[in-house]
Tab-separated table of C-alpha atoms in Angstrom:
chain	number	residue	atom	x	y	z
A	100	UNK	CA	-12.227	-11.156	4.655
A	101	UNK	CA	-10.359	-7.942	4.873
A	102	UNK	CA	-7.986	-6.316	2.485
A	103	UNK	CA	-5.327	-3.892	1.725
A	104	UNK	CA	-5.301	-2.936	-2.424
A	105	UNK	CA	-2.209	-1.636	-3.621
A	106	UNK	CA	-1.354	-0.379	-7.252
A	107	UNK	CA	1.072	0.548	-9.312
A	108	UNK	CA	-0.520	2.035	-12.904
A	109	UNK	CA	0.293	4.114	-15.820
A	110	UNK	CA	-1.059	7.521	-15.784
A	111	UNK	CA	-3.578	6.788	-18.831
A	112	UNK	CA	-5.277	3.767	-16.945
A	113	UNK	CA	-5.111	5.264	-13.216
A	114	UNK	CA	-8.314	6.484	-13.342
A	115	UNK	CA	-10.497	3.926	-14.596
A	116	UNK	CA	-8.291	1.646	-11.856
A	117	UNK	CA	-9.516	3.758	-9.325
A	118	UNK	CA	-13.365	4.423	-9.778
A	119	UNK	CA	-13.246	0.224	-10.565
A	120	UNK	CA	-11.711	-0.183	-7.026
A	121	UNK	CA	-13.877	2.226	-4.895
A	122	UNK	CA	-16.754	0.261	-6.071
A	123	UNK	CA	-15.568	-2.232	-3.710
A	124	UNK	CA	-12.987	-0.898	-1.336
A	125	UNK	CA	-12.561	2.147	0.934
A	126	UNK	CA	-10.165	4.507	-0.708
A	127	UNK	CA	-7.249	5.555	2.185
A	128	UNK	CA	-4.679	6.566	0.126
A	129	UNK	CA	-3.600	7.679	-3.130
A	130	UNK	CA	-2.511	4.263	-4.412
A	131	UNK	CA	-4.093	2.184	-1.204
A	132	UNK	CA	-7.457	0.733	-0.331
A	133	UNK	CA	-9.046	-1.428	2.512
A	134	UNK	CA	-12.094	-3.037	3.078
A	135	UNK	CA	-14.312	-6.374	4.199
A	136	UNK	CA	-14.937	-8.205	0.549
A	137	UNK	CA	-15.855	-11.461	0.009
A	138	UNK	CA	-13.744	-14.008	-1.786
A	139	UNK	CA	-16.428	-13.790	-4.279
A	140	UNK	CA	-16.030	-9.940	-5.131
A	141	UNK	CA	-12.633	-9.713	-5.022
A	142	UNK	CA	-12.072	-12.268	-7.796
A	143	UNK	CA	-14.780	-10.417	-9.429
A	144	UNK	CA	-12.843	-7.069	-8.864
A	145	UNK	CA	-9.535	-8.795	-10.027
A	146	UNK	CA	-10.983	-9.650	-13.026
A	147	UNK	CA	-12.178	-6.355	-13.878
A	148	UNK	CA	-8.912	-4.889	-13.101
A	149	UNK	CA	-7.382	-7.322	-15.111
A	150	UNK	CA	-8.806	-6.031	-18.211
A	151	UNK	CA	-7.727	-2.353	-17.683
A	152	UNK	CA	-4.034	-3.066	-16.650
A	153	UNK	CA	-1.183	-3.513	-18.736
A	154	UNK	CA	0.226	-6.588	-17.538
A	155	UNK	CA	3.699	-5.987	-18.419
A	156	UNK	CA	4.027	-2.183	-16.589
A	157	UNK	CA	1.256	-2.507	-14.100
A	158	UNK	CA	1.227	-4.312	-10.438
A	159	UNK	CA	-1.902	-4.454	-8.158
A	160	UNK	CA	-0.645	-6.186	-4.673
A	161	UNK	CA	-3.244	-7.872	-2.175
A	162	UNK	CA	-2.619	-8.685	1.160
A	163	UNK	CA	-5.841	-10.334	2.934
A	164	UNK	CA	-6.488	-11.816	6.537
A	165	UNK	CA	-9.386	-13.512	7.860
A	166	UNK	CA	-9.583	-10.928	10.341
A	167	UNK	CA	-9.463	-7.059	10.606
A	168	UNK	CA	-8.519	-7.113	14.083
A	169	UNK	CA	-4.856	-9.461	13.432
A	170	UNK	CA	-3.850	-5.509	12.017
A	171	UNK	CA	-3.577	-2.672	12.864
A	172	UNK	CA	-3.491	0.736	11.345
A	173	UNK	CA	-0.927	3.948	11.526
A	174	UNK	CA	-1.712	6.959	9.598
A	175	UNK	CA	1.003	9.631	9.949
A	176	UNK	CA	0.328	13.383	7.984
A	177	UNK	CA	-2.807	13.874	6.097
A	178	UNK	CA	-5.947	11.647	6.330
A	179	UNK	CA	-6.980	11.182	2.418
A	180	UNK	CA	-11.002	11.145	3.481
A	181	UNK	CA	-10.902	15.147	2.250
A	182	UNK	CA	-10.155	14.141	-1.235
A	183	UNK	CA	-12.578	11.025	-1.429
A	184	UNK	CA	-15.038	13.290	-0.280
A	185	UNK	CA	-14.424	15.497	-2.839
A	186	UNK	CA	-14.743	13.255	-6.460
B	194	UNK	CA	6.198	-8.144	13.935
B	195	UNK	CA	5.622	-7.975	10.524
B	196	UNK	CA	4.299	-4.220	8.661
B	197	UNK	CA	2.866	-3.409	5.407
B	198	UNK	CA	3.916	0.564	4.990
B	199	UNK	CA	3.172	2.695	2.112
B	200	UNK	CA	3.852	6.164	1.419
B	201	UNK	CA	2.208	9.125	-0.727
B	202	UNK	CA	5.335	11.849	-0.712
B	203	UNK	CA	5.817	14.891	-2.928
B	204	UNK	CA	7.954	14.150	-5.699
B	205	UNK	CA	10.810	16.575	-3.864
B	206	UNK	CA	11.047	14.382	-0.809
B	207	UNK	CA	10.668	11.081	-2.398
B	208	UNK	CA	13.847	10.197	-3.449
B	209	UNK	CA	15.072	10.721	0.530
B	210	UNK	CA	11.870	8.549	1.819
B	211	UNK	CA	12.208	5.919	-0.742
B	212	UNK	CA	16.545	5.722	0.652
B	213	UNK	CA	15.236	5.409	4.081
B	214	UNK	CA	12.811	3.316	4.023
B	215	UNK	CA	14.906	0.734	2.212
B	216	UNK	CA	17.151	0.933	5.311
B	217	UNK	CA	14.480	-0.674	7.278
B	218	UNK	CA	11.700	-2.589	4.985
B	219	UNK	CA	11.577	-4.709	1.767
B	220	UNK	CA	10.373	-2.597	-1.066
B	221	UNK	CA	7.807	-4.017	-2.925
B	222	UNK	CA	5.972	-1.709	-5.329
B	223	UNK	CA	6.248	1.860	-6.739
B	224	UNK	CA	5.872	2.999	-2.515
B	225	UNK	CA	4.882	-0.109	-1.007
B	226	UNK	CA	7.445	-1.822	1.257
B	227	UNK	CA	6.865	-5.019	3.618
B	228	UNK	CA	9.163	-6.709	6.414
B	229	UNK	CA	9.637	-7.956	10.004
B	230	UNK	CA	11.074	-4.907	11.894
B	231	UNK	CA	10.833	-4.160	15.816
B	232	UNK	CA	8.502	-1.617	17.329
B	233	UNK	CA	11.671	0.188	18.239
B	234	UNK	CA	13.091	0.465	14.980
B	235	UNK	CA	9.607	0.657	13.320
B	236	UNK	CA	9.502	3.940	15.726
B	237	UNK	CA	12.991	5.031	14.353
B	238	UNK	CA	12.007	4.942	11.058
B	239	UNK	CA	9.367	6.733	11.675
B	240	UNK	CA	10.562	9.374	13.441
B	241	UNK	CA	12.924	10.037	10.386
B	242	UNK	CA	10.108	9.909	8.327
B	243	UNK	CA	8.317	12.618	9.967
B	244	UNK	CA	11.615	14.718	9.582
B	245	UNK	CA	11.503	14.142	5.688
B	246	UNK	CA	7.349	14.821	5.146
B	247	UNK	CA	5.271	17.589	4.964
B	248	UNK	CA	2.614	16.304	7.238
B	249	UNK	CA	0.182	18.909	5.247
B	250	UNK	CA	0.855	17.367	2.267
B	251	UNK	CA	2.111	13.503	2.920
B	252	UNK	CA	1.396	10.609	4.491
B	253	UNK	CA	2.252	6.996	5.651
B	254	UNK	CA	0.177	4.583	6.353
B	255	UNK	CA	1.901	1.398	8.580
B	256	UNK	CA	-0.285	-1.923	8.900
B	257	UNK	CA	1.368	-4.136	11.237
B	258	UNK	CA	0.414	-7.575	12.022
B	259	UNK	CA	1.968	-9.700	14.977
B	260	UNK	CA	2.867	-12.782	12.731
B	261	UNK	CA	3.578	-12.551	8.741
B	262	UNK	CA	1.053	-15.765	8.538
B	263	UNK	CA	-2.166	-14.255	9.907
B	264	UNK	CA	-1.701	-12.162	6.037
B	265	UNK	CA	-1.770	-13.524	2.330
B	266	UNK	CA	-0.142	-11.656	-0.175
B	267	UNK	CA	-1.495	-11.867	-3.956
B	268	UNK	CA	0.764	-9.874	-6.809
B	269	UNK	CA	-1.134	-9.045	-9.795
B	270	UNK	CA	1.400	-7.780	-12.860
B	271	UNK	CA	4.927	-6.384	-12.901
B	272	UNK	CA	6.606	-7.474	-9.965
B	273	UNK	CA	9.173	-4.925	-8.532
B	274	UNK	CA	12.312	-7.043	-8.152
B	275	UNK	CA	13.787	-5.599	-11.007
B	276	UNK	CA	13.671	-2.505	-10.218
B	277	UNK	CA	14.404	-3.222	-6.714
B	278	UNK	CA	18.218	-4.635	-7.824
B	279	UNK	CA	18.634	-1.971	-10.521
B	280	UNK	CA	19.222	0.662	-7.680
């Protein structure tokens, strides 16, 4: 299925949250990734993030669909790929 | 039709983005907001956003999706409604 990954972390645990999530997902923007993932992996990813979040300060958000194509996609000002390139 | 937007704003603008956003969307985490809106006020707000950002510097991304169902939406942590009634 496809994916959008949003979170919402504390400065001391954004980083781990991130390299986690780029193991799995395309990173698009600062706080936002996308990506095909199986059921599977995502649970696997959840889990993982799970242990690095603070439960009572953090949020992660998923929306999935079955389908890339039922979305589309709107980027306005700067493309993130630079800065993924770059780390 | 239904949109997923999310925002990555200097810290000088974001304060006006987050106000106008609200206008038009549901606001769902740190700047993550969801909601039915029409293409032509989908196009409004965006236009207004593009007065607001430094399109060197920022960025929106808009996922939009003819019908809310064809997405699931999983929430991980802190849900925003708090916050959301606090302002």
């Amino acid at each position: 299925m496809y994916v959008i990954l949003v979170y919402d972390i504390g400065e001391k645990r954004v980083g781990k949250m991130l390299k986690l999530c780029r193991q799995y997902l395309n990173w698009i923007q600062n706080s936002v990734f996308e990506g095909e993932i199986t059921e599977v992996k995502l649970k696997e990813l959840l889990n993982k993030a799970k242990v690095i979040m603070n439960i009572e300060d953090d949020s992660i958000i998923v929306f999935s669909s079955r389908q890339e194509k039922w979305l589309d996609k709107q980027v306005i000002g700067k493309e993130k790929n630079d800065l993924d390139n770059m780390l």
